[in-house]
Backbone as CSV, one residue per row, in Angstrom:
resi,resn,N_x,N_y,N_z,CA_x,CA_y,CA_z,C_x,C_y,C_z
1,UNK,101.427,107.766,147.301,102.211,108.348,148.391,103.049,107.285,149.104
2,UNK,102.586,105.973,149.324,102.737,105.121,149.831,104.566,104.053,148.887
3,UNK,104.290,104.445,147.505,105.484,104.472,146.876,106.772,105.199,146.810
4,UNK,106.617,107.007,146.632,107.126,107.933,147.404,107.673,107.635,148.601
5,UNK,107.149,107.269,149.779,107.535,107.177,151.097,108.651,106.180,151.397
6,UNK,108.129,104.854,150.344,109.146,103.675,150.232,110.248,103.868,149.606
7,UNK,110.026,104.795,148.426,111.581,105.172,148.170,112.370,106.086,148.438
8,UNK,111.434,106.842,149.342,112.176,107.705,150.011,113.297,107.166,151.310
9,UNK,112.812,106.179,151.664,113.171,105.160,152.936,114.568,104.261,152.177
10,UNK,114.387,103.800,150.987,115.243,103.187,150.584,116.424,103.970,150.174
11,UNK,115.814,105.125,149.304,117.270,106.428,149.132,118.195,106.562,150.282
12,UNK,117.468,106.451,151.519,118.171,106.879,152.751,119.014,105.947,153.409
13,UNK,118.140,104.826,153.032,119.431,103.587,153.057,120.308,103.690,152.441
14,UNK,120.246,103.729,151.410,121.349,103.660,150.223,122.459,104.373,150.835
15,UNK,122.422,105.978,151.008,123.278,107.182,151.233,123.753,106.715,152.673
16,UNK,122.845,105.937,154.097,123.426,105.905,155.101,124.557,104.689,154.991
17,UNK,124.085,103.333,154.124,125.008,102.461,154.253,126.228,102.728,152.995
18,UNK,126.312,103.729,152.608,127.470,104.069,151.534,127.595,103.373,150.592
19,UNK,126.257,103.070,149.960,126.458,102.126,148.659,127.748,102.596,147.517
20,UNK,127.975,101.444,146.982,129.583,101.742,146.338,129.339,102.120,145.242
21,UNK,128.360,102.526,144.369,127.865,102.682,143.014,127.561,104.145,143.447
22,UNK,127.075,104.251,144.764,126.561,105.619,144.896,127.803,106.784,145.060
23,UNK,128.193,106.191,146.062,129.527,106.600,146.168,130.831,107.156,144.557
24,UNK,130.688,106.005,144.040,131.777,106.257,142.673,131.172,107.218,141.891
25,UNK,129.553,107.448,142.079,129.058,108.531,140.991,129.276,109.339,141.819
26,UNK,129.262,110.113,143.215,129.392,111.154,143.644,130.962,111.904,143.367
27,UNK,131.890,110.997,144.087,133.167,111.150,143.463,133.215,111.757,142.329
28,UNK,133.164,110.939,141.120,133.519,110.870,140.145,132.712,112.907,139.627
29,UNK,131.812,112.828,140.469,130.935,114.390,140.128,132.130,115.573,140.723
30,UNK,132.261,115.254,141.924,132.863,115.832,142.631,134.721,116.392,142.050
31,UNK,134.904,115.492,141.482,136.086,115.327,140.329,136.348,116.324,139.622
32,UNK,135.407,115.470,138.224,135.180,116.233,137.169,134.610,117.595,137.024
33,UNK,133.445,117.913,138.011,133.340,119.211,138.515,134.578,120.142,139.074
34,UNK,134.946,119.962,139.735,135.649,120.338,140.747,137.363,120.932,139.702
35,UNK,137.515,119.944,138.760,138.393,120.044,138.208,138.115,121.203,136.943
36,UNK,137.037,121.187,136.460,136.335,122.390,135.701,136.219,123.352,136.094
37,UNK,136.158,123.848,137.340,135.833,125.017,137.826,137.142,125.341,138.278
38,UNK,138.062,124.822,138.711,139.704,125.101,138.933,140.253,125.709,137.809
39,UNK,140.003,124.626,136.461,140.677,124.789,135.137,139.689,126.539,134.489
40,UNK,138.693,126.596,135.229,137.976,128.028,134.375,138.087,128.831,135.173
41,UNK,138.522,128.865,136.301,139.221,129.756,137.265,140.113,130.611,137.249
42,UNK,141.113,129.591,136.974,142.476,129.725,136.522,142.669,130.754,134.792
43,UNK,142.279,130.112,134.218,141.777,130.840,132.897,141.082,132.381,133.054
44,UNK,139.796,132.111,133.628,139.166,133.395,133.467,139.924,134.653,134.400
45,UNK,140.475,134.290,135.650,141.059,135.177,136.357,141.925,136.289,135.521
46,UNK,143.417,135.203,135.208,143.719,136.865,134.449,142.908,137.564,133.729
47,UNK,141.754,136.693,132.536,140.952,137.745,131.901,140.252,139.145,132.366
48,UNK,139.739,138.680,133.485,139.307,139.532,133.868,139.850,140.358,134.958
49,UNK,140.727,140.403,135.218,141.920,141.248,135.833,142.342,142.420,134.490
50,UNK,142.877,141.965,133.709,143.275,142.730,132.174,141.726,143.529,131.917
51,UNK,140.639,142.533,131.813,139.740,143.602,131.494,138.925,144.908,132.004
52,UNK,139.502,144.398,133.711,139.327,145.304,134.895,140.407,146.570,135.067
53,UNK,141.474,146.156,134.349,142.270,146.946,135.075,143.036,147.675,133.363
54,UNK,142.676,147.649,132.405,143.028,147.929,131.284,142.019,148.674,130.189
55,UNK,141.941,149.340,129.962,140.992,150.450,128.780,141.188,150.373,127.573
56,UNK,141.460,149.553,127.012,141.754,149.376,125.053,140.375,149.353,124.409
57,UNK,140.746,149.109,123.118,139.347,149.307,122.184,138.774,147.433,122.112
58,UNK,137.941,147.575,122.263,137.356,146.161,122.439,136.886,145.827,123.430
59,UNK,137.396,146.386,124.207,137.134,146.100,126.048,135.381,145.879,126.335
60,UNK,134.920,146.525,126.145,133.129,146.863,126.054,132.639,146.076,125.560
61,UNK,133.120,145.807,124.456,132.660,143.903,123.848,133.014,143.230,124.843
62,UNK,134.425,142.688,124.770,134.291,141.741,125.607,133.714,141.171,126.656
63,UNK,133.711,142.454,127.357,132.655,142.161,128.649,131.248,141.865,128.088
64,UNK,130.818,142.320,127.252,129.302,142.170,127.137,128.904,140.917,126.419
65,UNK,130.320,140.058,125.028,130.403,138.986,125.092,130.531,137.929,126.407
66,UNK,131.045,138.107,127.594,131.216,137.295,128.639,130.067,137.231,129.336
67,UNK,129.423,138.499,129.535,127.726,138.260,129.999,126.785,137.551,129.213
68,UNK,126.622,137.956,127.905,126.105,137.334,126.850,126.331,135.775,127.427
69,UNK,127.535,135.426,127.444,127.261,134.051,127.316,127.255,133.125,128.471
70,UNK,126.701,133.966,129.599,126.435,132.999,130.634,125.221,132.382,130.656
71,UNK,124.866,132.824,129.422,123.798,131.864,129.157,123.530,130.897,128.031
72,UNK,124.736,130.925,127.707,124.892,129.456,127.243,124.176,128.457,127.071
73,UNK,123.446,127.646,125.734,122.504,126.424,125.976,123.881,125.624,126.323
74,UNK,123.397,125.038,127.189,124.156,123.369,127.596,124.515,122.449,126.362
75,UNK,123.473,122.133,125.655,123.719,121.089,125.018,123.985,121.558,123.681
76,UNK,124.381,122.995,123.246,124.856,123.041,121.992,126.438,122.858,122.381
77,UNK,126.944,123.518,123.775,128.161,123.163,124.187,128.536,122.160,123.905
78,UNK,127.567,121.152,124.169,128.023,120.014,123.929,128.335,119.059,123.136
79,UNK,127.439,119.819,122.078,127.424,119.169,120.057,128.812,119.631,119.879
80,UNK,129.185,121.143,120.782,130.022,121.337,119.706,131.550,120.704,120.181
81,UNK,131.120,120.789,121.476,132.581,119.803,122.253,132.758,117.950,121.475
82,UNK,131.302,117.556,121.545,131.165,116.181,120.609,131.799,116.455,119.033
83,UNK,131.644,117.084,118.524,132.138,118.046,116.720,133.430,118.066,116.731
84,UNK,133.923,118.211,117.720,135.841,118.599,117.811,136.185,117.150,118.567
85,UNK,135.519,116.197,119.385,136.368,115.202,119.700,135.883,114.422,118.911
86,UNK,135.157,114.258,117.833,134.430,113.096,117.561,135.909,112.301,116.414
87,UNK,135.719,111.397,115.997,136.304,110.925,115.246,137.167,111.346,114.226
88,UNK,136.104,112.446,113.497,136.200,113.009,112.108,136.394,114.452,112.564
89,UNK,136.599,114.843,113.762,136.964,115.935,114.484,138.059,116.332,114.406
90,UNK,138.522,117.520,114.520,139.815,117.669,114.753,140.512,117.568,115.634
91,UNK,139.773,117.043,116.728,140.339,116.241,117.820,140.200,115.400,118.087
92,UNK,139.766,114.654,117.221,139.068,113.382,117.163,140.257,111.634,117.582
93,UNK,141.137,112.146,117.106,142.844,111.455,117.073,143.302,111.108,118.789
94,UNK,142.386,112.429,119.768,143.262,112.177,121.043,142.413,110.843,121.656
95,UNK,141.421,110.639,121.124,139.960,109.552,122.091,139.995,109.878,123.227
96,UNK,139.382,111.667,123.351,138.999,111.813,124.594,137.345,111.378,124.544
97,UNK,136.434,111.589,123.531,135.194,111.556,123.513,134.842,110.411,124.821
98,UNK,133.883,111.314,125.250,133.124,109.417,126.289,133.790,109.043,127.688
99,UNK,134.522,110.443,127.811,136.118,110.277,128.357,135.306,111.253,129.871
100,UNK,135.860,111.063,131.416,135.883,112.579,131.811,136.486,113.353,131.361
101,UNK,137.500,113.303,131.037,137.928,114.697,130.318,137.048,115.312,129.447
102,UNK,136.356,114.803,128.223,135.310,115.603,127.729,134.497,116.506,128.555
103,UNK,133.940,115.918,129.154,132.730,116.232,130.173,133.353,117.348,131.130
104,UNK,135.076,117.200,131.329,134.877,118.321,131.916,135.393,119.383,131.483
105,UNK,135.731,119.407,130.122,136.117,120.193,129.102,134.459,120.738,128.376
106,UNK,133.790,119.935,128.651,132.304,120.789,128.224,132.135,121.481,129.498
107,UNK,132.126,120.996,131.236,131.526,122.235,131.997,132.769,123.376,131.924
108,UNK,134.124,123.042,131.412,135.007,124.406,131.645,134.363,125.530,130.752
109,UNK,133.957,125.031,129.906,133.685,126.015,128.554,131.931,126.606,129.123
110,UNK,131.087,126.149,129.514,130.202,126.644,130.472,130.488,127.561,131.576
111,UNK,131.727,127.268,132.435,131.864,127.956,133.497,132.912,128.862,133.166
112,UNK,133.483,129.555,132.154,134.472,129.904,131.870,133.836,131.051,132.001
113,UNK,132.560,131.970,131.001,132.144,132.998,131.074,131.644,133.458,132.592
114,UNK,131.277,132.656,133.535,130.806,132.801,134.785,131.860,133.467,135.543
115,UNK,133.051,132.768,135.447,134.418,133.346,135.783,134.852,134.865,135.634
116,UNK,134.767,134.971,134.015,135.303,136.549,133.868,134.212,137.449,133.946
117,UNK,133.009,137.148,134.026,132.303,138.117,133.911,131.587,138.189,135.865
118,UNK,131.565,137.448,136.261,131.671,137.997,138.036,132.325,138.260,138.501
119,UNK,134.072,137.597,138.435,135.587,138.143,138.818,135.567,139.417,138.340
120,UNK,135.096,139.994,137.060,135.263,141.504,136.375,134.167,142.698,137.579
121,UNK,133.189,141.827,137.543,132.184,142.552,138.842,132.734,143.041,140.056
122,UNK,133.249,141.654,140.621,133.802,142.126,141.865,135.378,142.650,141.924
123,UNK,136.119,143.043,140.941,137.670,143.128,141.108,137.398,144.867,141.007
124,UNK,136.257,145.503,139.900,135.964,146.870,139.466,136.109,147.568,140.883
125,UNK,135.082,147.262,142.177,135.529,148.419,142.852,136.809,148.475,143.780
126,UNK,137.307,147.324,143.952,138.659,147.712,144.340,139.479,148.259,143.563
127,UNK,139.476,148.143,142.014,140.635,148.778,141.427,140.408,150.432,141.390
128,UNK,138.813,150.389,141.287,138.602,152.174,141.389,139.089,152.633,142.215
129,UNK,139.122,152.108,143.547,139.288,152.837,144.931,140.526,152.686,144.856
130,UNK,141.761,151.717,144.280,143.201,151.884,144.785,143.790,152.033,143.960
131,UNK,143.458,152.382,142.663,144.686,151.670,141.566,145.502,153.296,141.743
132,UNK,144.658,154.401,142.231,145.971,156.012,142.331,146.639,155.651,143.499
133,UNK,146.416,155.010,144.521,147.616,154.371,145.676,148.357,153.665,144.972
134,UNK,148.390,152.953,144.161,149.320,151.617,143.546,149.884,152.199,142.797
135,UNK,149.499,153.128,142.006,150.168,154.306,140.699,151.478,155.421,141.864
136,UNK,150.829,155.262,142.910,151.638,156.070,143.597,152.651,155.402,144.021
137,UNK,152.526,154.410,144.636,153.696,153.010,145.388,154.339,153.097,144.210
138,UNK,154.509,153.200,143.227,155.297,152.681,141.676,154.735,151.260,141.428
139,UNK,153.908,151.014,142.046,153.382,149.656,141.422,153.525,149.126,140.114
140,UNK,154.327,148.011,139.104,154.093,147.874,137.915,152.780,146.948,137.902
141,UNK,152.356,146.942,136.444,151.021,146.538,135.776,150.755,145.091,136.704
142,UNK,151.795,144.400,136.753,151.285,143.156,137.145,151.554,142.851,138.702
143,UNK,152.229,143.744,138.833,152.482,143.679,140.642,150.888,144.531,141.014
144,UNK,150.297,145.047,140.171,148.705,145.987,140.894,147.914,144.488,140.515
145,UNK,147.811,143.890,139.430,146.999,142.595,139.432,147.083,141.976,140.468
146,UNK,148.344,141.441,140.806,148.435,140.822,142.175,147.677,141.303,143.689
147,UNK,148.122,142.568,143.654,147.607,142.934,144.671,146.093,143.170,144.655
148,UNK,145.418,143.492,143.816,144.082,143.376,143.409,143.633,142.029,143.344
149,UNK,143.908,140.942,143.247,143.638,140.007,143.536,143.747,139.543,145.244
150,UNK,144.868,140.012,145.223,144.877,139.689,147.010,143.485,140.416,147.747
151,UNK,143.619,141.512,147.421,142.458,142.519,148.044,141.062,142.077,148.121
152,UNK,140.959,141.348,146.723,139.518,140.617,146.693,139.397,138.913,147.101
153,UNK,139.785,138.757,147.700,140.194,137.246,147.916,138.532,136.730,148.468
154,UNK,137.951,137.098,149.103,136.669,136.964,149.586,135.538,136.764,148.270
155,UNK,135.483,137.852,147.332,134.350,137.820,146.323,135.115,136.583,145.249
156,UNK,136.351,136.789,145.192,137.045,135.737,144.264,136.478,133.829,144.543
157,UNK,137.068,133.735,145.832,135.693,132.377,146.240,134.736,132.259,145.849
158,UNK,133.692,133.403,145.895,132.192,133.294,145.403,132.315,133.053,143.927
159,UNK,133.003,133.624,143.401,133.052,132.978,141.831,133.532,132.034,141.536
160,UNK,134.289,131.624,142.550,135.492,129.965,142.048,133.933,128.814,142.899
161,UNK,133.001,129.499,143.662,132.189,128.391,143.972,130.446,128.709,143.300
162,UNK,130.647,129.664,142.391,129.167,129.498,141.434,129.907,128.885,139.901
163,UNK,131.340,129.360,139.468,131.450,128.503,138.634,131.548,126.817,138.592
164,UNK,131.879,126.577,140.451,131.430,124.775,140.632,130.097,124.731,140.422
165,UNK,129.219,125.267,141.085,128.108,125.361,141.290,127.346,125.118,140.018
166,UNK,127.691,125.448,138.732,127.580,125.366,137.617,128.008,124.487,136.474
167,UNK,128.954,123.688,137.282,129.900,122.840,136.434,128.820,121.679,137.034
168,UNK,128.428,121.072,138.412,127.947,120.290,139.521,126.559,119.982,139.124
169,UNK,126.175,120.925,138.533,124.263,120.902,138.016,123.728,120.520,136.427
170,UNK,125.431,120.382,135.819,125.008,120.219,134.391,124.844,118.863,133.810
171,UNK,123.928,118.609,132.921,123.543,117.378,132.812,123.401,117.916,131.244
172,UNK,123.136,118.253,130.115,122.738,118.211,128.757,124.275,118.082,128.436
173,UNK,125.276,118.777,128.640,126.629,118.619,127.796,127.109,117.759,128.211
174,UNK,127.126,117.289,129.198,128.610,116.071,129.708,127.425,114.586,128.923
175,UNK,126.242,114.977,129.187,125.686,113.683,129.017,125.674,113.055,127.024
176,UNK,125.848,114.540,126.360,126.361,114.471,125.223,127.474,113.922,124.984
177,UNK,128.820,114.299,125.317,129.752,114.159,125.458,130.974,112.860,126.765
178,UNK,130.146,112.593,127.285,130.571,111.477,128.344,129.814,110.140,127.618
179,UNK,128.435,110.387,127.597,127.369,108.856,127.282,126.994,108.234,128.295
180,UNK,126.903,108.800,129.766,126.466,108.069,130.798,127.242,106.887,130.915
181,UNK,127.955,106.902,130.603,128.753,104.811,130.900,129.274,104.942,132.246
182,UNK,128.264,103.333,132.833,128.379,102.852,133.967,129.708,102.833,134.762
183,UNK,130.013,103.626,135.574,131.642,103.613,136.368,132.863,103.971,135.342
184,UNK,132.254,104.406,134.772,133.402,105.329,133.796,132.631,107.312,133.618
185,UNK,131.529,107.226,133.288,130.986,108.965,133.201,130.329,108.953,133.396
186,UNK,129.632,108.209,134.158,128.134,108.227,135.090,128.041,109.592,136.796
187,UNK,127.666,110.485,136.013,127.917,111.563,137.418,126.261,111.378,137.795
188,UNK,126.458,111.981,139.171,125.054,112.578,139.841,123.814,113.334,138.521
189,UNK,123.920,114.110,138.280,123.294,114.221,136.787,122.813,113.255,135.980
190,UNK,123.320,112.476,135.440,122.938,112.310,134.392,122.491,110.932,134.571
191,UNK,123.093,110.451,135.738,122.666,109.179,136.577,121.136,109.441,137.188
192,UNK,120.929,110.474,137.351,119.543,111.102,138.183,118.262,110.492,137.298
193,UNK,118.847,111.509,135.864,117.869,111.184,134.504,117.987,110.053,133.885
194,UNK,119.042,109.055,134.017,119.198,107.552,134.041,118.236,106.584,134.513
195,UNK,118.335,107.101,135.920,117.302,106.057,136.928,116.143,106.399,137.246
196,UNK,115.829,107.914,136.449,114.245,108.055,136.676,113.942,107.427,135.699
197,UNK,114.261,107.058,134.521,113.778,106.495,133.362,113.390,105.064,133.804
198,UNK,114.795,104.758,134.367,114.274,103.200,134.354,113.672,102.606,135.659
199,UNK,113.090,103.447,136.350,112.139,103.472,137.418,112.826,103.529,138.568
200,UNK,114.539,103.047,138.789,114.915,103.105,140.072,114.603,104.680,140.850
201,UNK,113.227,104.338,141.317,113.491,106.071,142.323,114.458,106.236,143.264
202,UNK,114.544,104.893,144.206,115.520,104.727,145.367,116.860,105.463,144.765
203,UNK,117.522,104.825,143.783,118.840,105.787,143.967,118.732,106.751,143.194
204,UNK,117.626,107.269,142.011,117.505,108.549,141.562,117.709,110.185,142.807
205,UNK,116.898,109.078,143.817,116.186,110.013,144.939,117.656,110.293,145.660
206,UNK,118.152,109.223,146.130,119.220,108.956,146.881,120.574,110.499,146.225
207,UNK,120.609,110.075,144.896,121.601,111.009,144.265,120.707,112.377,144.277
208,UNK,119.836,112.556,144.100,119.089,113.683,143.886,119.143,114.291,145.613
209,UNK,119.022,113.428,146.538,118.891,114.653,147.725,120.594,114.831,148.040
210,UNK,121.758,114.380,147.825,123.060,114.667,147.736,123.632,115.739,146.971
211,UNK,122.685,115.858,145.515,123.147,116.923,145.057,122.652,117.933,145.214
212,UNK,120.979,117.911,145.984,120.790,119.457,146.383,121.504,120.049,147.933
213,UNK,121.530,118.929,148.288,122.391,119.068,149.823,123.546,119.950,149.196
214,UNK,124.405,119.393,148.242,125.491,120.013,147.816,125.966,121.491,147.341
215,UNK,124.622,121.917,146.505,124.502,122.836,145.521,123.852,123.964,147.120
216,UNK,123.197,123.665,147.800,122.443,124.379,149.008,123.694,124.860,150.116
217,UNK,125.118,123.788,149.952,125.469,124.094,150.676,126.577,125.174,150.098
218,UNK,126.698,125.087,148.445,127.301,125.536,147.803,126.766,127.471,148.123
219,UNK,125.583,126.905,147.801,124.755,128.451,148.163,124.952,129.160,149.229
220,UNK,124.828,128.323,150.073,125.479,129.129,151.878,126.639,129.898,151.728
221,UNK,127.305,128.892,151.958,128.918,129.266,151.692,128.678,130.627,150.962
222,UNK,128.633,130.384,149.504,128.631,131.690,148.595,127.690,133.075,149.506
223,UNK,126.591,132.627,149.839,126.110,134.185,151.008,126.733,134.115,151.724
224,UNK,127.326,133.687,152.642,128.384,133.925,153.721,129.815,134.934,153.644
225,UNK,129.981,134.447,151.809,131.537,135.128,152.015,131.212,136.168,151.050
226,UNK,129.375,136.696,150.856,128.937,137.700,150.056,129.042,138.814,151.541
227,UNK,128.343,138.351,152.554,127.996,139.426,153.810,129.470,139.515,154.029
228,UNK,130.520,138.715,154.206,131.525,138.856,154.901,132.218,140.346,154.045
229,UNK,132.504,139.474,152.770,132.954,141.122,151.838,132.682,142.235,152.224
């Protein structure tokens, strides 16, 4: 207990005096996350606008492919993101491997299904309730997307902050695909499972109570603008 307590004391140093190692891995999380969940945002939105607001044959799959795969293993994402940049890859030519960009091209592809398949959740009952007002305005197809997007602007956040939320917690794919290297792809993650190995608890601990602070506050937020809806 008496070890515990000491590195609990030292974590807290660490985080109060802004160690610079601690610091560049938070960043660098904050980044590459942050930039994944923008880039699967952006992406999944129209999808699921079209799949909300459109009736073709396939439709029923798709959605049930997009649920299906929010459960995703992590780290096959990540073989298979490593498979396409690797050398002998067919993307192997750009040398992103090892790169952030990998890493955050493995959480986009994680958070991508999170995107269309909760944006599809929450866009359904506004379009039920308005799309015969919008049919009536003369609304065209993509002027009702718009406005259906405007309408949901509240539940739309909650998905642009569980797909961070999701990009922020992953550690099997980026750590495939990045390699942990020191001040180059060393995030909160994978730095966590880094320094428990090699006994540093102090900044395991240190990064570890930052990222639940983060993910907790991630959680708030997201109930907040659930009641507000």
């Amino acid at each position: 207990m008496h070890d515990v307590a000491q590195a609990t004391s030292l974590a807290l140093s660490l985080i109060l005096d802004g160690d610079a190692e601690l610091l560049q891995i938070v960043l660098l999380s904050l980044r590459v996350s942050g930039s994944a969940a923008a880039v699967a945002f952006l992406a999944g939105l129209p999808i699921a606008l079209i799949l909300t607001a459109n009736r073709f044959r396939g439709r029923d799959t798709l959605l049930l492919l997009a649920n299906a795969a929010l459960g995703l293993p992590p780290v096959v994402v990540g073989l298979v993101c490593y498979l396409l940049l690797s050398r002998s890859g067919p993307l192997g030519s750009l040398g992103w491997l090892f790169t952030p960009f990998a890493m955050g091209m493995a959480q986009t592809i994680l958070a991508l299904p999170i995107v269309v398949a909760l944006a599809s959740r929450a866009l359904a009952p506004f379009w039920n309730e308005h799309r015969d007002a919008l049919a009536i305005d003369g609304a065209g197809f993509w002027q009702c997307l718009w406005q259906l997007t405007r309408m949901a602007q509240s539940p739309l956040v909650t998905v642009f902050l569980a797909a961070f939320g999701r990009a922020i917690a992953e550690v099997g794919a980026i750590l495939i695909v990045g390699g942990n290297i020191r001040g180059e792809t060393r995030t909160m993650t994978t730095a966590i499972a880094l320094e428990t190995q090699k006994g540093d608890l102090p900044m395991a601990l240190a990064l570890g109570l930052l990222l639940l602070l983060l993910c907790l506050g991630v959680s708030m937020v997201t109930l907040l603008l659930g009641r507000r809806a």
